[in-house]
Amino acid sequence: MRHWTEDLDDDADEPLVRPYTITGGRTTAGRDDLTLITLISLITAQTTSGADPAAERHVLQPEHRTILRLSARGPVAVAELAAGLDLPVSVTKILIGDLIDAGRVRARPPLTFAHDGNLPDMTILEAVRNGLRGL
């Protein structure tokens, strides 16, 4: 029987890190409100508890810091963060949950209605649907 590491190149550019190592052994997100299209935004007040930002940097894993960097540009979807991290969505949701709990990012569903609360114009939606069907 062969071991799963036999075909791995020892001189690979990227280290092999198992997802459960990144999440501290957790396999499911503690939150059920994170979907693929949930938007993640950076909270600008980095330290509300008066903690030292340099000390906080050492607690965060590189993946947490990448999420903060990607979300600093503006709201970004969970699916985009997972792609940017090159990690499964389930692992990314756990990491995002850590940052939400720490007060570093916030999550919100994507806007589906116009700002005035009205539904989008049905003729536009039908035109888009018809255009997609034509592809």
PDB file of C-alpha atoms in Angstrom:
ATOM      1  CA  MET A   1       0.000   0.000   0.000  1.00  0.00           C
ATOM      2  CA  ARG A   2       1.317   3.426  -0.946  1.00  0.00           C
ATOM      3  CA  HIS A   3       1.285   6.452   1.324  1.00  0.00           C
ATOM      4  CA  TRP A   4      -0.523   9.549   0.011  1.00  0.00           C
ATOM      5  CA  THR A   5       2.693  11.625   0.218  1.00  0.00           C
ATOM      6  CA  GLU A   6       4.809   9.385  -2.032  1.00  0.00           C
ATOM      7  CA  ASP A   7       4.084  11.314  -5.240  1.00  0.00           C
ATOM      8  CA  LEU A   8       4.638  14.747  -3.705  1.00  0.00           C
ATOM      9  CA  ASP A   9       7.716  16.687  -4.705  1.00  0.00           C
ATOM     10  CA  ASP A  10       9.854  17.497  -1.660  1.00  0.00           C
ATOM     11  CA  ASP A  11      11.153  20.631  -3.372  1.00  0.00           C
ATOM     12  CA  ALA A  12       7.713  22.027  -4.146  1.00  0.00           C
ATOM     13  CA  ASP A  13       7.371  25.807  -4.049  1.00  0.00           C
ATOM     14  CA  GLU A  14       4.355  25.683  -1.747  1.00  0.00           C
ATOM     15  CA  PRO A  15       4.338  23.903   1.587  1.00  0.00           C
ATOM     16  CA  LEU A  16       1.743  21.206   2.128  1.00  0.00           C
ATOM     17  CA  VAL A  17      -0.641  22.416   4.822  1.00  0.00           C
ATOM     18  CA  ARG A  18      -3.765  20.449   5.547  1.00  0.00           C
ATOM     19  CA  PRO A  19      -6.950  22.556   5.826  1.00  0.00           C
ATOM     20  CA  TYR A  20      -7.695  21.297   9.345  1.00  0.00           C
ATOM     21  CA  THR A  21      -4.341  22.725  10.417  1.00  0.00           C
ATOM     22  CA  ILE A  22      -5.310  26.157   9.133  1.00  0.00           C
ATOM     23  CA  THR A  23      -8.653  26.023  10.969  1.00  0.00           C
ATOM     24  CA  GLY A  24      -7.283  24.613  14.204  1.00  0.00           C
ATOM     25  CA  GLY A  25      -9.031  21.284  13.664  1.00  0.00           C
ATOM     26  CA  ARG A  26     -12.481  22.757  13.027  1.00  0.00           C
ATOM     27  CA  THR A  27     -14.388  21.222  10.139  1.00  0.00           C
ATOM     28  CA  THR A  28     -17.526  23.357  10.047  1.00  0.00           C
ATOM     29  CA  ALA A  29     -18.132  27.070  10.301  1.00  0.00           C
ATOM     30  CA  GLY A  30     -19.807  28.257  13.462  1.00  0.00           C
ATOM     31  CA  ARG A  31     -22.015  30.495  11.340  1.00  0.00           C
ATOM     32  CA  ASP A  32     -24.809  29.562   8.976  1.00  0.00           C
ATOM     33  CA  ASP A  33     -25.259  33.022   7.442  1.00  0.00           C
ATOM     34  CA  LEU A  34     -22.225  32.795   5.144  1.00  0.00           C
ATOM     35  CA  THR A  35     -23.109  31.775   1.596  1.00  0.00           C
ATOM     36  CA  LEU A  36     -21.069  31.899  -1.590  1.00  0.00           C
ATOM     37  CA  ILE A  37     -22.402  35.366  -2.424  1.00  0.00           C
ATOM     38  CA  THR A  38     -22.251  36.877   1.066  1.00  0.00           C
ATOM     39  CA  LEU A  39     -20.194  40.064   0.896  1.00  0.00           C
ATOM     40  CA  ILE A  40     -17.329  40.561   3.348  1.00  0.00           C
ATOM     41  CA  SER A  41     -16.141  44.079   4.217  1.00  0.00           C
ATOM     42  CA  LEU A  42     -13.258  45.260   6.322  1.00  0.00           C
ATOM     43  CA  ILE A  43     -14.169  47.144   9.492  1.00  0.00           C
ATOM     44  CA  THR A  44     -12.043  50.272   9.541  1.00  0.00           C
ATOM     45  CA  ALA A  45     -11.697  50.580  13.323  1.00  0.00           C
ATOM     46  CA  GLN A  46      -9.080  47.847  13.661  1.00  0.00           C
ATOM     47  CA  THR A  47      -8.852  47.747  17.431  1.00  0.00           C
ATOM     48  CA  THR A  48     -11.863  48.591  19.515  1.00  0.00           C
ATOM     49  CA  SER A  49     -10.604  46.863  22.649  1.00  0.00           C
ATOM     50  CA  GLY A  50      -7.422  48.925  22.873  1.00  0.00           C
ATOM     51  CA  ALA A  51      -5.258  45.921  21.973  1.00  0.00           C
ATOM     52  CA  ASP A  52      -1.902  46.436  20.339  1.00  0.00           C
ATOM     53  CA  PRO A  53      -2.241  46.039  16.527  1.00  0.00           C
ATOM     54  CA  ALA A  54       1.277  44.573  16.302  1.00  0.00           C
ATOM     55  CA  ALA A  55       0.346  41.878  18.838  1.00  0.00           C
ATOM     56  CA  GLU A  56      -2.853  41.108  16.911  1.00  0.00           C
ATOM     57  CA  ARG A  57      -0.824  40.606  13.730  1.00  0.00           C
ATOM     58  CA  HIS A  58       1.047  37.725  15.325  1.00  0.00           C
ATOM     59  CA  VAL A  59      -2.187  35.959  16.341  1.00  0.00           C
ATOM     60  CA  LEU A  60      -3.613  36.044  12.821  1.00  0.00           C
ATOM     61  CA  GLN A  61      -2.626  33.322  10.416  1.00  0.00           C
ATOM     62  CA  PRO A  62      -1.434  34.277   6.923  1.00  0.00           C
ATOM     63  CA  GLU A  63      -4.833  33.263   5.522  1.00  0.00           C
ATOM     64  CA  HIS A  64      -6.586  35.657   7.913  1.00  0.00           C
ATOM     65  CA  ARG A  65      -4.287  38.466   6.806  1.00  0.00           C
ATOM     66  CA  THR A  66      -5.003  37.649   3.147  1.00  0.00           C
ATOM     67  CA  ILE A  67      -8.753  37.909   3.795  1.00  0.00           C
ATOM     68  CA  LEU A  68      -8.208  41.297   5.453  1.00  0.00           C
ATOM     69  CA  ARG A  69      -6.072  42.489   2.541  1.00  0.00           C
ATOM     70  CA  LEU A  70      -8.586  41.337  -0.089  1.00  0.00           C
ATOM     71  CA  SER A  71     -11.562  42.810   1.752  1.00  0.00           C
ATOM     72  CA  ALA A  72      -9.787  46.155   2.277  1.00  0.00           C
ATOM     73  CA  ARG A  73     -10.339  46.981  -1.404  1.00  0.00           C
ATOM     74  CA  GLY A  74     -14.119  46.841  -0.957  1.00  0.00           C
ATOM     75  CA  PRO A  75     -16.833  44.248  -0.359  1.00  0.00           C
ATOM     76  CA  VAL A  76     -15.824  40.851  -1.703  1.00  0.00           C
ATOM     77  CA  ALA A  77     -17.874  37.645  -1.975  1.00  0.00           C
ATOM     78  CA  VAL A  78     -17.022  34.555   0.055  1.00  0.00           C
ATOM     79  CA  ALA A  79     -16.482  32.625  -3.188  1.00  0.00           C
ATOM     80  CA  GLU A  80     -13.948  35.220  -4.377  1.00  0.00           C
ATOM     81  CA  LEU A  81     -12.085  35.032  -1.070  1.00  0.00           C
ATOM     82  CA  ALA A  82     -11.926  31.240  -1.318  1.00  0.00           C
ATOM     83  CA  ALA A  83     -10.494  31.562  -4.821  1.00  0.00           C
ATOM     84  CA  GLY A  84      -7.990  34.169  -3.667  1.00  0.00           C
ATOM     85  CA  LEU A  85      -6.866  31.909  -0.830  1.00  0.00           C
ATOM     86  CA  ASP A  86      -6.908  28.795  -3.024  1.00  0.00           C
ATOM     87  CA  LEU A  87      -8.788  27.020  -0.231  1.00  0.00           C
ATOM     88  CA  PRO A  88     -12.118  25.198  -0.088  1.00  0.00           C
ATOM     89  CA  VAL A  89     -15.126  27.409   0.645  1.00  0.00           C
ATOM     90  CA  SER A  90     -15.796  25.520   3.885  1.00  0.00           C
ATOM     91  CA  VAL A  91     -12.329  26.377   5.207  1.00  0.00           C
ATOM     92  CA  THR A  92     -12.678  29.982   4.053  1.00  0.00           C
ATOM     93  CA  LYS A  93     -15.998  30.307   5.909  1.00  0.00           C
ATOM     94  CA  ILE A  94     -14.320  29.175   9.138  1.00  0.00           C
ATOM     95  CA  LEU A  95     -11.560  31.771   8.709  1.00  0.00           C
ATOM     96  CA  ILE A  96     -14.084  34.514   7.900  1.00  0.00           C
ATOM     97  CA  GLY A  97     -16.054  33.538  11.000  1.00  0.00           C
ATOM     98  CA  ASP A  98     -12.910  34.020  13.081  1.00  0.00           C
ATOM     99  CA  LEU A  99     -12.499  37.534  11.696  1.00  0.00           C
ATOM    100  CA  ILE A 100     -16.176  38.386  12.234  1.00  0.00           C
ATOM    101  CA  ASP A 101     -15.954  37.189  15.834  1.00  0.00           C
ATOM    102  CA  ALA A 102     -12.814  39.302  16.298  1.00  0.00           C
ATOM    103  CA  GLY A 103     -14.620  42.365  14.939  1.00  0.00           C
ATOM    104  CA  ARG A 104     -12.264  42.742  11.967  1.00  0.00           C
ATOM    105  CA  VAL A 105     -14.772  42.179   9.125  1.00  0.00           C
ATOM    106  CA  ARG A 106     -18.525  42.248   8.658  1.00  0.00           C
ATOM    107  CA  ALA A 107     -20.749  40.095   6.470  1.00  0.00           C
ATOM    108  CA  ARG A 108     -23.865  41.155   4.624  1.00  0.00           C
ATOM    109  CA  PRO A 109     -26.030  39.626   1.939  1.00  0.00           C
ATOM    110  CA  PRO A 110     -25.659  41.106  -1.540  1.00  0.00           C
ATOM    111  CA  LEU A 111     -28.045  43.873  -2.521  1.00  0.00           C
ATOM    112  CA  THR A 112     -30.874  42.416  -4.546  1.00  0.00           C
ATOM    113  CA  PHE A 113     -33.192  45.401  -4.723  1.00  0.00           C
ATOM    114  CA  ALA A 114     -32.781  48.994  -5.767  1.00  0.00           C
ATOM    115  CA  HIS A 115     -31.945  51.432  -2.969  1.00  0.00           C
ATOM    116  CA  ASP A 116     -35.542  52.659  -2.909  1.00  0.00           C
ATOM    117  CA  GLY A 117     -36.832  49.122  -2.203  1.00  0.00           C
ATOM    118  CA  ASN A 118     -38.402  48.593  -5.620  1.00  0.00           C
ATOM    119  CA  LEU A 119     -37.878  45.453  -7.630  1.00  0.00           C
ATOM    120  CA  PRO A 120     -35.656  45.694 -10.724  1.00  0.00           C
ATOM    121  CA  ASP A 121     -37.385  46.384 -14.018  1.00  0.00           C
ATOM    122  CA  MET A 122     -38.717  43.072 -15.376  1.00  0.00           C
ATOM    123  CA  THR A 123     -38.013  44.032 -18.989  1.00  0.00           C
ATOM    124  CA  ILE A 124     -34.290  44.323 -18.189  1.00  0.00           C
ATOM    125  CA  LEU A 125     -34.300  40.977 -16.387  1.00  0.00           C
ATOM    126  CA  GLU A 126     -36.129  39.313 -19.273  1.00  0.00           C
ATOM    127  CA  ALA A 127     -33.680  40.793 -21.784  1.00  0.00           C
ATOM    128  CA  VAL A 128     -30.748  39.454 -19.784  1.00  0.00           C
ATOM    129  CA  ARG A 129     -32.401  36.036 -19.532  1.00  0.00           C
ATOM    130  CA  ASN A 130     -33.078  35.936 -23.249  1.00  0.00           C
ATOM    131  CA  GLY A 131     -29.543  37.035 -24.028  1.00  0.00           C
ATOM    132  CA  LEU A 132     -28.111  34.280 -21.851  1.00  0.00           C
ATOM    133  CA  ARG A 133     -30.330  31.697 -23.489  1.00  0.00           C
ATOM    134  CA  GLY A 134     -29.076  32.862 -26.872  1.00  0.00           C
ATOM    135  CA  LEU A 135     -25.459  32.062 -25.989  1.00  0.00           C
TER     136      LEU A 135
END
